[in-house]
mmCIF file with all atom_site columns, C-alpha atoms in Angstrom:
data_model
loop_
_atom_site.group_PDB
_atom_site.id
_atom_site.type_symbol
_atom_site.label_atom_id
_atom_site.label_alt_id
_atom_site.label_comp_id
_atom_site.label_asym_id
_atom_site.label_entity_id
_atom_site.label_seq_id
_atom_site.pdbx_PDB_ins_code
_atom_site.Cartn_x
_atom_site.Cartn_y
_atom_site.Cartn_z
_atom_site.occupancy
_atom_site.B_iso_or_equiv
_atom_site.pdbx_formal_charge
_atom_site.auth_seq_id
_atom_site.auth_comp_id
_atom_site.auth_asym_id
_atom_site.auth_atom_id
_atom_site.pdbx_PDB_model_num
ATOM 1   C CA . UNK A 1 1   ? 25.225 10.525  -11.611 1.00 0.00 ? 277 UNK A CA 1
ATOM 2   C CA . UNK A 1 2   ? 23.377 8.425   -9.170  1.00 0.00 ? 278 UNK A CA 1
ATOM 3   C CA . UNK A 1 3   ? 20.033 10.128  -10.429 1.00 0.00 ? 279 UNK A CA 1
ATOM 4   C CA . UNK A 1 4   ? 20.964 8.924   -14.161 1.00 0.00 ? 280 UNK A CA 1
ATOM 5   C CA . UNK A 1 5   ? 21.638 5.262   -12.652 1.00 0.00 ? 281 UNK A CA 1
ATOM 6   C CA . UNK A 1 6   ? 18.727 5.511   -10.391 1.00 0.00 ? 282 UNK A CA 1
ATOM 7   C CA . UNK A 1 7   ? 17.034 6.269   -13.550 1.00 0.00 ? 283 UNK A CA 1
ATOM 8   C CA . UNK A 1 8   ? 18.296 4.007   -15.914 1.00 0.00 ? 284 UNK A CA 1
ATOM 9   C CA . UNK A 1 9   ? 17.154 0.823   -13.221 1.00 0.00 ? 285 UNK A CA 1
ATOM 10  C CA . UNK A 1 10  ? 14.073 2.277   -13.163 1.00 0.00 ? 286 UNK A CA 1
ATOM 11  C CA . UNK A 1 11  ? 13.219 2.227   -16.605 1.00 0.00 ? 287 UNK A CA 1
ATOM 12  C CA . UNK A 1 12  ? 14.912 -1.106  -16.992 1.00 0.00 ? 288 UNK A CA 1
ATOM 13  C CA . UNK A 1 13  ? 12.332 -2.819  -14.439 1.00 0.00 ? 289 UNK A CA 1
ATOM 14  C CA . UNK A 1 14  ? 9.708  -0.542  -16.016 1.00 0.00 ? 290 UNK A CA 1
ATOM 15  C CA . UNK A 1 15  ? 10.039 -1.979  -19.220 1.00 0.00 ? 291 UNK A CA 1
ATOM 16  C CA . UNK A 1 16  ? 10.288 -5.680  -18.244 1.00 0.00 ? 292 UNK A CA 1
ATOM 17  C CA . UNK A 1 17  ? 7.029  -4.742  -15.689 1.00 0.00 ? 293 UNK A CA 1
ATOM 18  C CA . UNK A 1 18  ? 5.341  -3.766  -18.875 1.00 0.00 ? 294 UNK A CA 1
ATOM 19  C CA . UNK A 1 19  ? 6.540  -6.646  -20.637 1.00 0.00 ? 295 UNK A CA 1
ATOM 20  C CA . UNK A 1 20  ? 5.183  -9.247  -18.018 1.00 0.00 ? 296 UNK A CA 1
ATOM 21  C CA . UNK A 1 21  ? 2.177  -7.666  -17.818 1.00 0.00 ? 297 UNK A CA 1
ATOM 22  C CA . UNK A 1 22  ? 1.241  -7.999  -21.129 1.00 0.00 ? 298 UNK A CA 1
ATOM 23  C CA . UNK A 1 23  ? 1.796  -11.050 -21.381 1.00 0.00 ? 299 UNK A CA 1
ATOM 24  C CA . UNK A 1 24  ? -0.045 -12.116 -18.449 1.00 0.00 ? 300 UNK A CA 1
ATOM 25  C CA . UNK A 1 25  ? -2.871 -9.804  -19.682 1.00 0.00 ? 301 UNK A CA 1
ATOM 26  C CA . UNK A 1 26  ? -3.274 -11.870 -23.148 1.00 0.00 ? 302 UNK A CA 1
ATOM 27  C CA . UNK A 1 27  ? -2.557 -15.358 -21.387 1.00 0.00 ? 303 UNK A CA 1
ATOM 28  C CA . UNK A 1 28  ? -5.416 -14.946 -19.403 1.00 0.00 ? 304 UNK A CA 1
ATOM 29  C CA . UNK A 1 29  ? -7.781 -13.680 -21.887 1.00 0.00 ? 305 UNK A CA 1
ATOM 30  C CA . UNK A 1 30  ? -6.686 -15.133 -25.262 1.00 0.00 ? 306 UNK A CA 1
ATOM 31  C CA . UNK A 1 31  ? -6.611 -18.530 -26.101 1.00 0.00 ? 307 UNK A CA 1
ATOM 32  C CA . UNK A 1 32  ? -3.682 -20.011 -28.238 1.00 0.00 ? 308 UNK A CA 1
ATOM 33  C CA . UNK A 1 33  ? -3.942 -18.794 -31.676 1.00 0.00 ? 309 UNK A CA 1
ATOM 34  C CA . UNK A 1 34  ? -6.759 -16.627 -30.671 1.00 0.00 ? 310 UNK A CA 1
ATOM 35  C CA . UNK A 1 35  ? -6.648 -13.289 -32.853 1.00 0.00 ? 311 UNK A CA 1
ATOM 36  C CA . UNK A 1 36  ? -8.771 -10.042 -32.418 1.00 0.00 ? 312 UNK A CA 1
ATOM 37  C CA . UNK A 1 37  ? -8.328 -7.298  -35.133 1.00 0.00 ? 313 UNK A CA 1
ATOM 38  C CA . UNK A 1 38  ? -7.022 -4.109  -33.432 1.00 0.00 ? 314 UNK A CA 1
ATOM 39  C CA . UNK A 1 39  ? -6.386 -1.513  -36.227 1.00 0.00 ? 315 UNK A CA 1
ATOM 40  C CA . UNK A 1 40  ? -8.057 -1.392  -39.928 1.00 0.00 ? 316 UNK A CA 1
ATOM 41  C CA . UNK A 1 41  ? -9.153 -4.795  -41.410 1.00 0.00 ? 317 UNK A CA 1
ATOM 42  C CA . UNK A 1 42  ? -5.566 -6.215  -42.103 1.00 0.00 ? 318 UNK A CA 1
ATOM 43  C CA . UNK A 1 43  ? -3.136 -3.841  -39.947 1.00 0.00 ? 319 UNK A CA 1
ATOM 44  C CA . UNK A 1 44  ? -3.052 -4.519  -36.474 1.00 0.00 ? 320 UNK A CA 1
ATOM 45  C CA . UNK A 1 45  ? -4.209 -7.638  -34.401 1.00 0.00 ? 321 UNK A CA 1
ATOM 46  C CA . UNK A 1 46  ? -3.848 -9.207  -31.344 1.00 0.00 ? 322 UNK A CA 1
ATOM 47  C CA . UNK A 1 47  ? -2.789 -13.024 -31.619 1.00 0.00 ? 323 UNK A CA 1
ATOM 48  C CA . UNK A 1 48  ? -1.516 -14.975 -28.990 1.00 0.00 ? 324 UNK A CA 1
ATOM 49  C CA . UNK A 1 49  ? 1.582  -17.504 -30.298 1.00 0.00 ? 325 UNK A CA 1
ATOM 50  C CA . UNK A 1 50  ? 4.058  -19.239 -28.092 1.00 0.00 ? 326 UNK A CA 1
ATOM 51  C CA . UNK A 1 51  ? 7.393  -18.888 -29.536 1.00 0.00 ? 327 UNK A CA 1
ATOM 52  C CA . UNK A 1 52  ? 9.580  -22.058 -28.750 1.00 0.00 ? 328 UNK A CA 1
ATOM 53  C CA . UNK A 1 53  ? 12.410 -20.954 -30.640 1.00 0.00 ? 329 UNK A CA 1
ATOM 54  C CA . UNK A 1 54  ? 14.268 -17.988 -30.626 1.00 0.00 ? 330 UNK A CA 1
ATOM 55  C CA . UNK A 1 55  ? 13.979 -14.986 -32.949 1.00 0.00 ? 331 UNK A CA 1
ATOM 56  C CA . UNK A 1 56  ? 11.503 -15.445 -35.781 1.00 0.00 ? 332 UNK A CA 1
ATOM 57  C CA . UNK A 1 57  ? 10.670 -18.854 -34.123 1.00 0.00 ? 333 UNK A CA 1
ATOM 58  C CA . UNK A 1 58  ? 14.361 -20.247 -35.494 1.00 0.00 ? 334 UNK A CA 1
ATOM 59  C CA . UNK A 1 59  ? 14.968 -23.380 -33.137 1.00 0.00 ? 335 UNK A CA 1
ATOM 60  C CA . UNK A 1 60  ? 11.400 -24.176 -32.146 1.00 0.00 ? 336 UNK A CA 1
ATOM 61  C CA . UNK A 1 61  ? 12.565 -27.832 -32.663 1.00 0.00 ? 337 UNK A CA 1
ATOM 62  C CA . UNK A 1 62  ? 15.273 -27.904 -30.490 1.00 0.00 ? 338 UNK A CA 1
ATOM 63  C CA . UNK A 1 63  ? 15.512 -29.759 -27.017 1.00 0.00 ? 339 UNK A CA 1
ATOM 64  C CA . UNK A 1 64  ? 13.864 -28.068 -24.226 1.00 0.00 ? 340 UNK A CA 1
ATOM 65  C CA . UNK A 1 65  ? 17.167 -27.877 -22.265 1.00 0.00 ? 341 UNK A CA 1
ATOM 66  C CA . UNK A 1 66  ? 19.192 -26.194 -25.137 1.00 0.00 ? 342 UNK A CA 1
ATOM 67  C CA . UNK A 1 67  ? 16.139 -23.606 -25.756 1.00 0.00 ? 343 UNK A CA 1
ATOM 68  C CA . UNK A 1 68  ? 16.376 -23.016 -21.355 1.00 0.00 ? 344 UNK A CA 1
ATOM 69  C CA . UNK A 1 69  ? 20.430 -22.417 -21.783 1.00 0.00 ? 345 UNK A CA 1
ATOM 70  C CA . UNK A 1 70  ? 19.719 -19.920 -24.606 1.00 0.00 ? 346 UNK A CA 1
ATOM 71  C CA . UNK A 1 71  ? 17.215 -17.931 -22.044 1.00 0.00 ? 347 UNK A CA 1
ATOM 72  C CA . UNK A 1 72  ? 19.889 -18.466 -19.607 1.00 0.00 ? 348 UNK A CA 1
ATOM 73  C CA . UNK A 1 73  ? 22.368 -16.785 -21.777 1.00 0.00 ? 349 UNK A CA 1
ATOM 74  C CA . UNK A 1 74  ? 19.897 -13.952 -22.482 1.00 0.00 ? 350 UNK A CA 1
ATOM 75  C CA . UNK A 1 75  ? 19.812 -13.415 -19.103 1.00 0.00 ? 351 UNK A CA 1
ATOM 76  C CA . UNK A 1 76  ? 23.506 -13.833 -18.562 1.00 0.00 ? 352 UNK A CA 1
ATOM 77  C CA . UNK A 1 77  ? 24.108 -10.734 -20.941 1.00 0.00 ? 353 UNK A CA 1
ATOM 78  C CA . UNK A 1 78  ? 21.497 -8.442  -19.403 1.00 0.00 ? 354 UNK A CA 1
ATOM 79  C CA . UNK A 1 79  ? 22.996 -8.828  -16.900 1.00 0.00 ? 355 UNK A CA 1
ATOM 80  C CA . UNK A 1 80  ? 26.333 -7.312  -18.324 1.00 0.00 ? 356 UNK A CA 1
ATOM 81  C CA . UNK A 1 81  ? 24.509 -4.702  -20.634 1.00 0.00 ? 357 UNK A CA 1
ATOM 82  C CA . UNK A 1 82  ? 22.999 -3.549  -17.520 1.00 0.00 ? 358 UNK A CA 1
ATOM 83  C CA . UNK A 1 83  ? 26.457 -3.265  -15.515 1.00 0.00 ? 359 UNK A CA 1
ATOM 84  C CA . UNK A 1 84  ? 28.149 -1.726  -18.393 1.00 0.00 ? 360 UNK A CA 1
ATOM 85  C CA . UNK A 1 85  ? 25.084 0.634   -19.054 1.00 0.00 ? 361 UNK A CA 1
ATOM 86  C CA . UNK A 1 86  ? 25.853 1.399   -14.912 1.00 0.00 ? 362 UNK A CA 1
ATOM 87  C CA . UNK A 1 87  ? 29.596 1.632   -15.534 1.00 0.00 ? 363 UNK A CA 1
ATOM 88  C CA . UNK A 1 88  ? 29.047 4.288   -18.170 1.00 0.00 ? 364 UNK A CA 1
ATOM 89  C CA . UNK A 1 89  ? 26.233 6.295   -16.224 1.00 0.00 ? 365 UNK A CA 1
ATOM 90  C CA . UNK A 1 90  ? 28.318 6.361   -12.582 1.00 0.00 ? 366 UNK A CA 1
ATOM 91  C CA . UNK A 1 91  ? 31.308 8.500   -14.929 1.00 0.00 ? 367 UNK A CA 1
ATOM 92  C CA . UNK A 1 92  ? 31.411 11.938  -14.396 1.00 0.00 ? 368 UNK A CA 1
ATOM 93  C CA . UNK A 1 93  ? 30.905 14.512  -17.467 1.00 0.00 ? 369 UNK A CA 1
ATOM 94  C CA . UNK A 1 94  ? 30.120 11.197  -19.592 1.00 0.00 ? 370 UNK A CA 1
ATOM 95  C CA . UNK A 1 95  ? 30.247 12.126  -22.924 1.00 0.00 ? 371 UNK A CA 1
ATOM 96  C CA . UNK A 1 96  ? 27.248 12.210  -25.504 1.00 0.00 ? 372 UNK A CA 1
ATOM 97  C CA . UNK A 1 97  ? 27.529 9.184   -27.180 1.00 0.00 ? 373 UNK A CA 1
ATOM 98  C CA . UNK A 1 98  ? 28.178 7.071   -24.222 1.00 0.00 ? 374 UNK A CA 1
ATOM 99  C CA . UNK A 1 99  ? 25.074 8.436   -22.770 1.00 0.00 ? 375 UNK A CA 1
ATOM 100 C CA . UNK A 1 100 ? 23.455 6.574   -25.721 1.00 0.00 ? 376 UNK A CA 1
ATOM 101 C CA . UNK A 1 101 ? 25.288 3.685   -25.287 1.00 0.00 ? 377 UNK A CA 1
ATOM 102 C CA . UNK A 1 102 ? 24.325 3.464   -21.711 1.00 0.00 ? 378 UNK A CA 1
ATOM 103 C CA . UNK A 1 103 ? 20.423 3.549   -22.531 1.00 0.00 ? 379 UNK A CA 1
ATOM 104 C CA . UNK A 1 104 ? 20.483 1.396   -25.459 1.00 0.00 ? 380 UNK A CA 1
ATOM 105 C CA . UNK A 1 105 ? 21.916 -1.389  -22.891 1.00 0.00 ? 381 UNK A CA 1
ATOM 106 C CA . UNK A 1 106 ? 19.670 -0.415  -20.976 1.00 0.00 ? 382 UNK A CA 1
ATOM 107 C CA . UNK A 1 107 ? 16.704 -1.246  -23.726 1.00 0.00 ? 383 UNK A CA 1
ATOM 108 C CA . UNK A 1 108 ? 18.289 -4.465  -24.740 1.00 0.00 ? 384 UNK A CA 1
ATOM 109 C CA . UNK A 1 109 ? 18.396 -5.667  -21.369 1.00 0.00 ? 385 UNK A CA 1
ATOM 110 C CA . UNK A 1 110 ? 15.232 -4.827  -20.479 1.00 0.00 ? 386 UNK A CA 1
ATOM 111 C CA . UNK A 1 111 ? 14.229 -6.946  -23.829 1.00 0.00 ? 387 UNK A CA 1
ATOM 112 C CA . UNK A 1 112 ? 16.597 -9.722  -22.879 1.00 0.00 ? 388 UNK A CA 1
ATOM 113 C CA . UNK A 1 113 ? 15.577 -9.937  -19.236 1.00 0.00 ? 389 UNK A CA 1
ATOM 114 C CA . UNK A 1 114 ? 11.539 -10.296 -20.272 1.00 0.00 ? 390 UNK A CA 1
ATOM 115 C CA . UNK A 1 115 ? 12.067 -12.999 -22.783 1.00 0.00 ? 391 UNK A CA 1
ATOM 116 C CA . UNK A 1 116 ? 15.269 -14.731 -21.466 1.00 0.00 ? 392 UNK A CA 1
ATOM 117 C CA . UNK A 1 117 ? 13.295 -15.202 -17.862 1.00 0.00 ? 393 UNK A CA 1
ATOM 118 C CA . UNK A 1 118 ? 9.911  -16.576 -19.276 1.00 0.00 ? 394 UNK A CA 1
ATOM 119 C CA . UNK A 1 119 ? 11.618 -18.497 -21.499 1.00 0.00 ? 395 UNK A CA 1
ATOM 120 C CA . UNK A 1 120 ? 13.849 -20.378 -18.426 1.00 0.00 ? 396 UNK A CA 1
ATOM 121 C CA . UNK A 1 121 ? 10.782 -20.594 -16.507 1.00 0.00 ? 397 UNK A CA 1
ATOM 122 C CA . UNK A 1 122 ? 7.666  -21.241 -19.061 1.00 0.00 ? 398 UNK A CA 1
ATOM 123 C CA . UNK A 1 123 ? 9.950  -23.141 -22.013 1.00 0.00 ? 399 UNK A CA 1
ATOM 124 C CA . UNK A 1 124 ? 8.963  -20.583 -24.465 1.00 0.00 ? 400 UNK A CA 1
ATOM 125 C CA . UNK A 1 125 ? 7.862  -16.644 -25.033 1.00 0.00 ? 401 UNK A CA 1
ATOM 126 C CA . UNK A 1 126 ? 4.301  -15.246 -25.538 1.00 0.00 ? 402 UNK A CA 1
ATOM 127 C CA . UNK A 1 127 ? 4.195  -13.290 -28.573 1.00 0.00 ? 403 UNK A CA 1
ATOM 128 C CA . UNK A 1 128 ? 0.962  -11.006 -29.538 1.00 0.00 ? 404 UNK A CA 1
ATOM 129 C CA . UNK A 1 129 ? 1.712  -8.161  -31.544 1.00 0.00 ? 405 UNK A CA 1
ATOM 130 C CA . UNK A 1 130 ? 0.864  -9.006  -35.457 1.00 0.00 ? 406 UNK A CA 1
ATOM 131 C CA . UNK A 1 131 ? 0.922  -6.852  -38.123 1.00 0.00 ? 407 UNK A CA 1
ATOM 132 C CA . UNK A 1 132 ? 0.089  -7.367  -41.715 1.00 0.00 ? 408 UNK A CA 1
ATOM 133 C CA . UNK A 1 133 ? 0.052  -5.614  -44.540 1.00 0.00 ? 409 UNK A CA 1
ATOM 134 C CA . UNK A 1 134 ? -2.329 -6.916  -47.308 1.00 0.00 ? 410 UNK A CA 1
ATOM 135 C CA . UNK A 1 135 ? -1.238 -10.385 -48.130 1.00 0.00 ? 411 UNK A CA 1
ATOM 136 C CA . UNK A 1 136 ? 2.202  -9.901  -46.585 1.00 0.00 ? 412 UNK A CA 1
ATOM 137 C CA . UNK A 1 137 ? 2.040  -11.209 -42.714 1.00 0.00 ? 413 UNK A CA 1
ATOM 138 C CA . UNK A 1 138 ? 5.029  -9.788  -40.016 1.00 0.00 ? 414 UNK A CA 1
ATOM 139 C CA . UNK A 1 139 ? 6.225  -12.196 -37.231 1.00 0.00 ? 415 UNK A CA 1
ATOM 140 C CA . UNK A 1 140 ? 4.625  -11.867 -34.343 1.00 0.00 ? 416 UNK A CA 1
ATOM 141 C CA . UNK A 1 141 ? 5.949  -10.445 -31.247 1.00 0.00 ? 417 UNK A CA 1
ATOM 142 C CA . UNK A 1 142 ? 5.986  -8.570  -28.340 1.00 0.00 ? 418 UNK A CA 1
ATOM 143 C CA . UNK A 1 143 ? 7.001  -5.566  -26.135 1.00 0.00 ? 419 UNK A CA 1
ATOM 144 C CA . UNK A 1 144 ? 10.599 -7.028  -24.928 1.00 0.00 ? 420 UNK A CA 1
ATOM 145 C CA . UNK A 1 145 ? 11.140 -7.544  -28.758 1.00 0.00 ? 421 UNK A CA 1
ATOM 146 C CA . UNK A 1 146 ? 10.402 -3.937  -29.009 1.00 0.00 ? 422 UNK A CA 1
ATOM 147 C CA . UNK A 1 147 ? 12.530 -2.887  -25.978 1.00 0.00 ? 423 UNK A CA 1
ATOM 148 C CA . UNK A 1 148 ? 15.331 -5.070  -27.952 1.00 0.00 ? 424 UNK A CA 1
ATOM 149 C CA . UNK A 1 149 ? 14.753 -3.809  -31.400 1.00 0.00 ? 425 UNK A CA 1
ATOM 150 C CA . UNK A 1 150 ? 14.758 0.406   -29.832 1.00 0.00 ? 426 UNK A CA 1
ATOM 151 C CA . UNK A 1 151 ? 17.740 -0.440  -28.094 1.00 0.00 ? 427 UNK A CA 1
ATOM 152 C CA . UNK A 1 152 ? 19.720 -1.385  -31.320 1.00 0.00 ? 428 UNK A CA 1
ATOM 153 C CA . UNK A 1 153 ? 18.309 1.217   -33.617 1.00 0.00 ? 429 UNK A CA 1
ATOM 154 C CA . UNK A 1 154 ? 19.380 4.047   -30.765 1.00 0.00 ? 430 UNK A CA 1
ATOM 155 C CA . UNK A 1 155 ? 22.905 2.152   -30.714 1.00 0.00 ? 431 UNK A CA 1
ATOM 156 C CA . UNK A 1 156 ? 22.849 2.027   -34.969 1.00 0.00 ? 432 UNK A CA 1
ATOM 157 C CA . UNK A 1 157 ? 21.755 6.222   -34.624 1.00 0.00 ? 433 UNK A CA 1
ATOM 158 C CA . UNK A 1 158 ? 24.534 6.259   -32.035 1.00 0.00 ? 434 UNK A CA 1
ATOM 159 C CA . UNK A 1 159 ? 27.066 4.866   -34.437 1.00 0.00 ? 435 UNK A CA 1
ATOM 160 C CA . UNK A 1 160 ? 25.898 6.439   -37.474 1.00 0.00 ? 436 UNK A CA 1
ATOM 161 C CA . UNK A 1 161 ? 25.125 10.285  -36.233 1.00 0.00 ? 437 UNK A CA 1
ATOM 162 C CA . UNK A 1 162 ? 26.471 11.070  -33.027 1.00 0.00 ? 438 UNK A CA 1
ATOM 163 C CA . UNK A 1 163 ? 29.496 9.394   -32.842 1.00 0.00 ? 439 UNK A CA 1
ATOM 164 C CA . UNK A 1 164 ? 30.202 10.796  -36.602 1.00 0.00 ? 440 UNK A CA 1
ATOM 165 C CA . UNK A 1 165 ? 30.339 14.092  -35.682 1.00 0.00 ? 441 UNK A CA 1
#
């Protein structure tokens, strides 16, 4: 039990470690809009966007305290996700699906943590991850989006497949 928690806090620092990183690594050697093709001509490229808002830039406009509160309240509930992900890992003979409850908080947290802390402290999140496909452009992002975005596809699985059975 205390190896699976152990674990689980690991992973979740881990993950926002990564997160930080990268975004310190491409603030320091990108400038604002600055893009670098990664993969193929019109796949993969680095391009370094500040996202004001919140997903999908949704709120950019909004006052600089309301966009802080909504960071604050990202934090606020990775903060829960990670004490019920610990609440669920501490039980004896957990069963399966709660297992995959537990680490999908944990993912989600680890998302909300990254972006909900830079965006309290630094009034908006560094995005860099842009894909395109032809003429069709994704948002761009980053790895706490990812960390978010794992986290509800293992809870969708959870739902869908394991719980089912």
């Amino acid at each position: 039990m205390k190896s699976k928690v152990s674990l689980a806090l690991c992973l979740l620092v881990v993950l926002v470690v990564a997160d930080w990183l990268s975004k310190y690594y491409f603030n320091a050697n990108f400038h604002l809009y600055q893009s670098q093709q990664v993969i193929g001509e019109n796949f993969l490229r680095w391009t370094l966007v500040y996202n004001q808002g919140f997903s999908f830039s949704i709120g950019a406009n909004y006052p600089v305290l309301m966009r802080v509160l909504v960071g604050s309240f990202a934090v606020i509930v990775a903060i829960v996700l990670t004490y019920l992900a610990w609440k669920k890992l501490v039980t004896p003979s957990l069963p399966k699906p709660e297992k995959y409850t537990a680490w999908a908080f944990i993912l989600v947290a680890s998302g909300a943590f990254g972006n909900g802390l830079e965006r309290i402290f630094f009034g908006h999140v560094t995005d860099f991850i842009h894909f395109t496909f032809g003429t069709w452009s994704f948002a761009v992002f980053n790895l706490a989006d990812i960390w978010i975005n794992l986290g509800i596809y293992l809870l969708i699985y959870n739902l869908l497949f394991v719980r089912a059975k």
